[in-house]
Coordinates of C-alpha atoms in Angstrom, one line a residue:
M256 CA 79.2 -91.9 102.1
D257 CA 79.0 -92.0 98.3
N258 CA 77.9 -95.1 96.4
L259 CA 80.1 -96.5 93.6
F260 CA 77.3 -97.7 91.4
F261 CA 74.4 -95.2 91.6
D262 CA 73.6 -91.7 92.6
R263 CA 71.6 -91.7 95.9
K264 CA 69.9 -88.5 94.9
K265 CA 68.1 -90.4 92.1
L266 CA 66.2 -92.6 94.5
K267 CA 62.4 -92.0 94.3
Y268 CA 62.4 -91.7 98.1
C269 CA 65.1 -92.2 100.7
G270 CA 64.0 -91.8 104.3
E271 CA 65.7 -90.4 107.4
G272 CA 68.6 -92.3 108.8
V273 CA 69.0 -94.7 105.9
I274 CA 72.4 -96.4 105.6
I275 CA 73.3 -97.8 102.1
G276 CA 76.7 -99.6 101.7
K277 CA 79.2 -98.2 99.3
T278 CA 79.0 -101.3 96.9
V279 CA 75.2 -101.7 96.8
R280 CA 73.9 -101.8 93.2
I281 CA 70.4 -100.4 92.4
R282 CA 69.6 -100.8 88.7
K283 CA 66.6 -98.4 88.7
P284 CA 67.0 -96.0 91.6
E285 CA 64.3 -93.7 90.3
E286 CA 61.8 -96.5 91.0
C287 CA 63.0 -97.4 94.5
I288 CA 61.5 -96.3 97.8
I289 CA 63.5 -96.9 101.0
G290 CA 61.9 -96.2 104.3
D291 CA 63.3 -94.5 107.4
G292 CA 66.0 -96.3 109.4
T293 CA 66.6 -99.0 106.8
I294 CA 70.1 -100.5 106.4
I295 CA 71.3 -102.1 103.1
D296 CA 74.6 -103.9 103.4
D297 CA 77.4 -104.0 100.9
F298 CA 77.2 -106.3 97.8
T299 CA 73.4 -106.2 97.6
Y300 CA 71.8 -106.0 94.1
I301 CA 68.4 -104.6 93.5
S302 CA 67.3 -104.9 89.8
S303 CA 63.7 -103.8 89.8
A304 CA 61.3 -101.3 91.3
V305 CA 61.0 -102.0 95.1
E306 CA 59.5 -100.4 98.2
I307 CA 61.4 -101.3 101.3
G308 CA 59.6 -100.3 104.6
R309 CA 60.9 -98.6 107.7
N310 CA 63.6 -100.1 109.9
C311 CA 64.4 -103.0 107.6
H312 CA 67.8 -104.6 107.2
I313 CA 68.9 -106.1 103.9
A314 CA 71.9 -108.3 104.5
S315 CA 75.1 -108.6 102.5
N316 CA 75.0 -110.5 99.2
V317 CA 71.2 -110.4 98.8
S318 CA 69.7 -110.1 95.3
I319 CA 66.2 -108.6 94.8
S320 CA 64.7 -109.0 91.4
G321 CA 61.3 -108.8 89.9
G322 CA 59.4 -108.4 86.6

């Protein structure tokens, strides 16, 4: 499934079995690490570098920001 707002190939690392909703926005995908088996639901916004571990679930409408 393609994402509307970023190219999944630009993620710094994307593990096995990762599910990312079609409307997830990641501002800096080249600085994001997403571990195996993680699910990120639609309408999530990530605006900074982040490392999400294995088997995590980020629910719909969550905003992750940092400095």
